[in-house]
Each structure stands twice: as C-alpha cells, then as structure tokens.
C-alpha cells in the first residue's frame, strides 16, 4: 500500500448533542449503528480498518471488492460497515451473528466522509465540498453508499429518526473541516 494514501488517519468523532435542535448551516444525517472503519483504496488494493486498528478486509470482502471497483485510483473513506433490515434500519447485531431468516441487505459501506482521493487531501475542506466529492466517488455502487441525509430542518430530521426507528442522528456543520481525527465545528 502506498504511503500517501495509507497515511495514518483516525476516524472523526461525532458531535454529541443532548436534544434535537435546528440551526442554519447544519445538515442532519442518519447515525448508522454498525462497525466504524476507514476504507483505503490504492489501485485495486483495498483495506478496511476499524477504529481500533484491526483489518476487516477479509471479513467484508464484498465491500472491499466494491471499493476496488470505484473509479478513483486512490481514496480514503470514513464510514461504517452496515447491514440493514427490511425496514432499512441498520442492525449492528447482524454483523456479528447474521439472522438467516431475516430479510436483510448484504454488508454495505455507508460513507460519511471522503478524506483523500487521487493524491488530493480533503480533510481541510468544508463538509459540503467533501460530501459532493464523496457522492461522485461512490456513484453507481450498490455496496458503497453515502450515509442518508435527513430533512433540512433539525426538528423534522429528528422526527424522521423517531418515525423510522433509526439508531440516532448525526448533526454536522456544512462548513466544518476535518483535521485528522477531529472535527472543526467552528
């Protein structure tokens, strides 16, 4: 694996909030309840590395194969390996012990950030730019998807979380930048 692409990245921690809110300049995304990891791609070689440094590439070979097929020559994605039930709710427990009788998706990679692509570092760029590049980078893949955006209004977004029984939400500032392992929220 090449040094620039596989330089040390740390998954960014979420913004902790105590109750629903709405603020201008924020976006609201579904919080996925699954395994947090970074996906590294260098040519057709891919590594899926968990927050604690464990390599899960073989465990999620289908996700790795899908990432290898993305058009970027190199990239680093921050996201989660996930399985969804018939109501499209992420199911952490099924990653460990799949339920053979359940209607579920195969493991997918839900990406919420693009940190690096084809020699360009994006950690210092605002979220809205990274999200646009992320959507382009994973376009057409059935197994690598951008995390779901919720309603633009924070209170409506929270209502979606409750109505669909999602794990939670992840509010993010549109202009926030990522700095290797932390978010600059202002």
PDB file of C-alpha atoms in Angstrom, residues 15-177:
ATOM      1  CA  UNK A  15     -20.796  15.765  17.578  1.00  0.00           C
ATOM      2  CA  UNK A  16     -22.522  14.962  20.866  1.00  0.00           C
ATOM      3  CA  UNK A  17     -25.895  16.639  21.371  1.00  0.00           C
ATOM      4  CA  UNK A  18     -28.342  16.237  24.231  1.00  0.00           C
ATOM      5  CA  UNK A  19     -31.563  17.083  22.421  1.00  0.00           C
ATOM      6  CA  UNK A  20     -32.898  17.842  18.936  1.00  0.00           C
ATOM      7  CA  UNK A  21     -32.151  21.277  17.506  1.00  0.00           C
ATOM      8  CA  UNK A  22     -32.216  23.233  14.276  1.00  0.00           C
ATOM      9  CA  UNK A  23     -29.537  25.700  13.247  1.00  0.00           C
ATOM     10  CA  UNK A  24     -28.796  27.359   9.934  1.00  0.00           C
ATOM     11  CA  UNK A  25     -25.694  25.937   8.299  1.00  0.00           C
ATOM     12  CA  UNK A  26     -26.142  22.431   9.698  1.00  0.00           C
ATOM     13  CA  UNK A  27     -27.082  19.182   7.948  1.00  0.00           C
ATOM     14  CA  UNK A  28     -28.516  16.106   9.602  1.00  0.00           C
ATOM     15  CA  UNK A  29     -27.580  12.539   8.723  1.00  0.00           C
ATOM     16  CA  UNK A  30     -28.655   9.126   9.919  1.00  0.00           C
ATOM     17  CA  UNK A  31     -26.320   7.674  12.535  1.00  0.00           C
ATOM     18  CA  UNK A  32     -25.516   4.173  11.391  1.00  0.00           C
ATOM     19  CA  UNK A  33     -25.333   1.522  14.116  1.00  0.00           C
ATOM     20  CA  UNK A  34     -22.532  -0.651  12.821  1.00  0.00           C
ATOM     21  CA  UNK A  35     -18.733  -1.017  12.598  1.00  0.00           C
ATOM     22  CA  UNK A  36     -16.855   2.220  12.162  1.00  0.00           C
ATOM     23  CA  UNK A  37     -13.936   1.926   9.799  1.00  0.00           C
ATOM     24  CA  UNK A  38     -11.754   3.617   7.284  1.00  0.00           C
ATOM     25  CA  UNK A  39     -11.645   2.282   3.737  1.00  0.00           C
ATOM     26  CA  UNK A  40      -8.312   2.717   1.984  1.00  0.00           C
ATOM     27  CA  UNK A  41      -8.006   2.166  -1.777  1.00  0.00           C
ATOM     28  CA  UNK A  42      -4.743   2.175  -3.739  1.00  0.00           C
ATOM     29  CA  UNK A  43      -5.327   0.901  -7.278  1.00  0.00           C
ATOM     30  CA  UNK A  44      -7.283  -2.317  -6.831  1.00  0.00           C
ATOM     31  CA  UNK A  45      -5.869  -2.955  -3.354  1.00  0.00           C
ATOM     32  CA  UNK A  46      -8.268  -2.144  -0.542  1.00  0.00           C
ATOM     33  CA  UNK A  47      -8.025  -2.255   3.244  1.00  0.00           C
ATOM     34  CA  UNK A  48     -10.895  -1.867   5.705  1.00  0.00           C
ATOM     35  CA  UNK A  49      -9.524  -0.854   9.092  1.00  0.00           C
ATOM     36  CA  UNK A  50     -11.582  -0.437  12.271  1.00  0.00           C
ATOM     37  CA  UNK A  51     -11.225   2.386  14.756  1.00  0.00           C
ATOM     38  CA  UNK A  52      -9.012   0.172  16.931  1.00  0.00           C
ATOM     39  CA  UNK A  53      -6.707  -0.679  14.010  1.00  0.00           C
ATOM     40  CA  UNK A  54      -7.999  -4.158  13.138  1.00  0.00           C
ATOM     41  CA  UNK A  55      -8.039  -5.127   9.478  1.00  0.00           C
ATOM     42  CA  UNK A  56     -11.510  -6.340   8.429  1.00  0.00           C
ATOM     43  CA  UNK A  57     -10.865  -6.588   4.688  1.00  0.00           C
ATOM     44  CA  UNK A  58     -11.398 -10.356   4.530  1.00  0.00           C
ATOM     45  CA  UNK A  59     -14.434 -10.250   6.798  1.00  0.00           C
ATOM     46  CA  UNK A  60     -16.098  -7.728   4.464  1.00  0.00           C
ATOM     47  CA  UNK A  61     -14.678  -8.995   1.171  1.00  0.00           C
ATOM     48  CA  UNK A  62     -17.789  -7.892  -0.759  1.00  0.00           C
ATOM     49  CA  UNK A  63     -17.387  -4.313   0.440  1.00  0.00           C
ATOM     50  CA  UNK A  64     -13.662  -4.395  -0.372  1.00  0.00           C
ATOM     51  CA  UNK A  65     -14.426  -5.666  -3.888  1.00  0.00           C
ATOM     52  CA  UNK A  66     -16.986  -2.883  -4.404  1.00  0.00           C
ATOM     53  CA  UNK A  67     -14.494  -0.235  -3.258  1.00  0.00           C
ATOM     54  CA  UNK A  68     -11.854  -1.692  -5.590  1.00  0.00           C
ATOM     55  CA  UNK A  69     -14.274  -1.106  -8.496  1.00  0.00           C
ATOM     56  CA  UNK A  70     -14.746   2.607  -7.740  1.00  0.00           C
ATOM     57  CA  UNK A  71     -13.246   4.802 -10.467  1.00  0.00           C
ATOM     58  CA  UNK A  72     -10.822   6.685  -8.192  1.00  0.00           C
ATOM     59  CA  UNK A  73      -7.253   5.377  -8.362  1.00  0.00           C
ATOM     60  CA  UNK A  74      -6.827   6.037  -4.649  1.00  0.00           C
ATOM     61  CA  UNK A  75      -9.063   7.186  -1.848  1.00  0.00           C
ATOM     62  CA  UNK A  76      -9.745   7.114   1.867  1.00  0.00           C
ATOM     63  CA  UNK A  77     -13.359   6.940   3.036  1.00  0.00           C
ATOM     64  CA  UNK A  78     -14.604   7.308   6.608  1.00  0.00           C
ATOM     65  CA  UNK A  79     -17.759   5.316   7.273  1.00  0.00           C
ATOM     66  CA  UNK A  80     -19.310   2.166   8.657  1.00  0.00           C
ATOM     67  CA  UNK A  81     -19.844  -1.401   7.512  1.00  0.00           C
ATOM     68  CA  UNK A  82     -23.565  -1.959   7.895  1.00  0.00           C
ATOM     69  CA  UNK A  83     -26.383  -4.430   7.391  1.00  0.00           C
ATOM     70  CA  UNK A  84     -29.954  -3.154   7.063  1.00  0.00           C
ATOM     71  CA  UNK A  85     -33.178  -4.950   7.913  1.00  0.00           C
ATOM     72  CA  UNK A  86     -36.389  -4.967   5.852  1.00  0.00           C
ATOM     73  CA  UNK A  87     -37.313  -1.529   7.272  1.00  0.00           C
ATOM     74  CA  UNK A  88     -33.874  -0.179   6.254  1.00  0.00           C
ATOM     75  CA  UNK A  89     -32.648   0.164   9.828  1.00  0.00           C
ATOM     76  CA  UNK A  90     -29.008  -0.632  10.473  1.00  0.00           C
ATOM     77  CA  UNK A  91     -28.516  -3.753  12.596  1.00  0.00           C
ATOM     78  CA  UNK A  92     -25.210  -3.963  14.456  1.00  0.00           C
ATOM     79  CA  UNK A  93     -26.077  -7.361  15.943  1.00  0.00           C
ATOM     80  CA  UNK A  94     -26.424  -8.918  12.471  1.00  0.00           C
ATOM     81  CA  UNK A  95     -22.827  -8.036  11.608  1.00  0.00           C
ATOM     82  CA  UNK A  96     -21.693 -10.378  14.382  1.00  0.00           C
ATOM     83  CA  UNK A  97     -24.396 -13.021  14.063  1.00  0.00           C
ATOM     84  CA  UNK A  98     -26.483 -12.792  10.880  1.00  0.00           C
ATOM     85  CA  UNK A  99     -30.088 -13.906  11.190  1.00  0.00           C
ATOM     86  CA  UNK A 100     -30.583 -16.463   8.402  1.00  0.00           C
ATOM     87  CA  UNK A 101     -34.370 -15.996   8.470  1.00  0.00           C
ATOM     88  CA  UNK A 102     -34.310 -12.188   8.333  1.00  0.00           C
ATOM     89  CA  UNK A 103     -34.750 -10.087   5.245  1.00  0.00           C
ATOM     90  CA  UNK A 104     -31.573  -8.035   5.146  1.00  0.00           C
ATOM     91  CA  UNK A 105     -29.125  -6.338   2.852  1.00  0.00           C
ATOM     92  CA  UNK A 106     -25.674  -7.788   2.347  1.00  0.00           C
ATOM     93  CA  UNK A 107     -22.970  -5.824   4.165  1.00  0.00           C
ATOM     94  CA  UNK A 108     -22.599  -2.338   2.670  1.00  0.00           C
ATOM     95  CA  UNK A 109     -20.207   0.521   3.376  1.00  0.00           C
ATOM     96  CA  UNK A 110     -22.053   3.663   4.467  1.00  0.00           C
ATOM     97  CA  UNK A 111     -19.606   6.501   3.838  1.00  0.00           C
ATOM     98  CA  UNK A 112     -19.957   9.844   5.529  1.00  0.00           C
ATOM     99  CA  UNK A 113     -16.663  11.408   4.550  1.00  0.00           C
ATOM    100  CA  UNK A 114     -14.081  11.473   1.778  1.00  0.00           C
ATOM    101  CA  UNK A 115     -10.672  12.249   3.266  1.00  0.00           C
ATOM    102  CA  UNK A 116      -8.378  11.643   0.286  1.00  0.00           C
ATOM    103  CA  UNK A 117      -8.785  10.975  -3.440  1.00  0.00           C
ATOM    104  CA  UNK A 118      -6.259  10.568  -6.239  1.00  0.00           C
ATOM    105  CA  UNK A 119      -3.438  12.415  -4.496  1.00  0.00           C
ATOM    106  CA  UNK A 120      -5.606  15.173  -3.036  1.00  0.00           C
ATOM    107  CA  UNK A 121      -6.180  15.610   0.676  1.00  0.00           C
ATOM    108  CA  UNK A 122      -9.676  16.854   1.584  1.00  0.00           C
ATOM    109  CA  UNK A 123      -9.509  16.919   5.369  1.00  0.00           C
ATOM    110  CA  UNK A 124      -9.087  20.691   5.411  1.00  0.00           C
ATOM    111  CA  UNK A 125     -12.020  21.304   3.078  1.00  0.00           C
ATOM    112  CA  UNK A 126     -15.574  22.096   4.298  1.00  0.00           C
ATOM    113  CA  UNK A 127     -18.104  19.280   4.669  1.00  0.00           C
ATOM    114  CA  UNK A 128     -20.304  20.450   1.801  1.00  0.00           C
ATOM    115  CA  UNK A 129     -17.341  20.120  -0.620  1.00  0.00           C
ATOM    116  CA  UNK A 130     -16.314  16.724   0.762  1.00  0.00           C
ATOM    117  CA  UNK A 131     -19.899  15.450   0.541  1.00  0.00           C
ATOM    118  CA  UNK A 132     -20.218  16.469  -3.123  1.00  0.00           C
ATOM    119  CA  UNK A 133     -16.938  14.690  -3.944  1.00  0.00           C
ATOM    120  CA  UNK A 134     -17.998  11.671  -1.885  1.00  0.00           C
ATOM    121  CA  UNK A 135     -21.254  11.342  -3.827  1.00  0.00           C
ATOM    122  CA  UNK A 136     -19.327  11.495  -7.126  1.00  0.00           C
ATOM    123  CA  UNK A 137     -16.723   8.986  -5.912  1.00  0.00           C
ATOM    124  CA  UNK A 138     -19.287   6.305  -4.945  1.00  0.00           C
ATOM    125  CA  UNK A 139     -21.860   6.972  -7.701  1.00  0.00           C
ATOM    126  CA  UNK A 140     -23.159   3.778  -9.275  1.00  0.00           C
ATOM    127  CA  UNK A 141     -22.052   1.429  -6.492  1.00  0.00           C
ATOM    128  CA  UNK A 142     -24.654  -0.769  -4.821  1.00  0.00           C
ATOM    129  CA  UNK A 143     -22.388  -1.587  -1.862  1.00  0.00           C
ATOM    130  CA  UNK A 144     -20.673   1.753  -1.159  1.00  0.00           C
ATOM    131  CA  UNK A 145     -23.194   4.479  -0.409  1.00  0.00           C
ATOM    132  CA  UNK A 146     -23.222   7.930   1.151  1.00  0.00           C
ATOM    133  CA  UNK A 147     -24.946   7.941   4.519  1.00  0.00           C
ATOM    134  CA  UNK A 148     -28.574   9.073   4.325  1.00  0.00           C
ATOM    135  CA  UNK A 149     -29.264  12.744   4.701  1.00  0.00           C
ATOM    136  CA  UNK A 150     -32.322  13.578   6.739  1.00  0.00           C
ATOM    137  CA  UNK A 151     -34.654  16.590   6.474  1.00  0.00           C
ATOM    138  CA  UNK A 152     -33.010  20.026   6.274  1.00  0.00           C
ATOM    139  CA  UNK A 153     -34.809  21.201   9.387  1.00  0.00           C
ATOM    140  CA  UNK A 154     -33.274  19.679  12.518  1.00  0.00           C
ATOM    141  CA  UNK A 155     -36.594  19.079  14.260  1.00  0.00           C
ATOM    142  CA  UNK A 156     -38.023  17.396  11.155  1.00  0.00           C
ATOM    143  CA  UNK A 157     -34.823  15.339  10.861  1.00  0.00           C
ATOM    144  CA  UNK A 158     -35.252  14.170  14.462  1.00  0.00           C
ATOM    145  CA  UNK A 159     -38.869  13.261  13.695  1.00  0.00           C
ATOM    146  CA  UNK A 160     -37.591  11.047  10.847  1.00  0.00           C
ATOM    147  CA  UNK A 161     -35.243   9.302  13.274  1.00  0.00           C
ATOM    148  CA  UNK A 162     -38.147   8.564  15.620  1.00  0.00           C
ATOM    149  CA  UNK A 163     -40.618   7.600  12.863  1.00  0.00           C
ATOM    150  CA  UNK A 164     -38.204   5.150  11.197  1.00  0.00           C
ATOM    151  CA  UNK A 165     -36.680   3.880  14.448  1.00  0.00           C
ATOM    152  CA  UNK A 166     -33.144   4.775  13.330  1.00  0.00           C
ATOM    153  CA  UNK A 167     -30.296   4.418  15.808  1.00  0.00           C
ATOM    154  CA  UNK A 168     -29.905   8.203  16.105  1.00  0.00           C
ATOM    155  CA  UNK A 169     -28.806  11.168  14.040  1.00  0.00           C
ATOM    156  CA  UNK A 170     -25.536  12.925  13.360  1.00  0.00           C
ATOM    157  CA  UNK A 171     -25.772  16.715  13.025  1.00  0.00           C
ATOM    158  CA  UNK A 172     -22.866  18.250  11.085  1.00  0.00           C
ATOM    159  CA  UNK A 173     -21.917  21.801  10.147  1.00  0.00           C
ATOM    160  CA  UNK A 174     -21.827  22.319   6.367  1.00  0.00           C
ATOM    161  CA  UNK A 175     -18.673  24.385   6.634  1.00  0.00           C
ATOM    162  CA  UNK A 176     -16.929  22.149   9.189  1.00  0.00           C
ATOM    163  CA  UNK A 177     -13.489  20.861   8.276  1.00  0.00           C
TER     164      UNK A 177
END
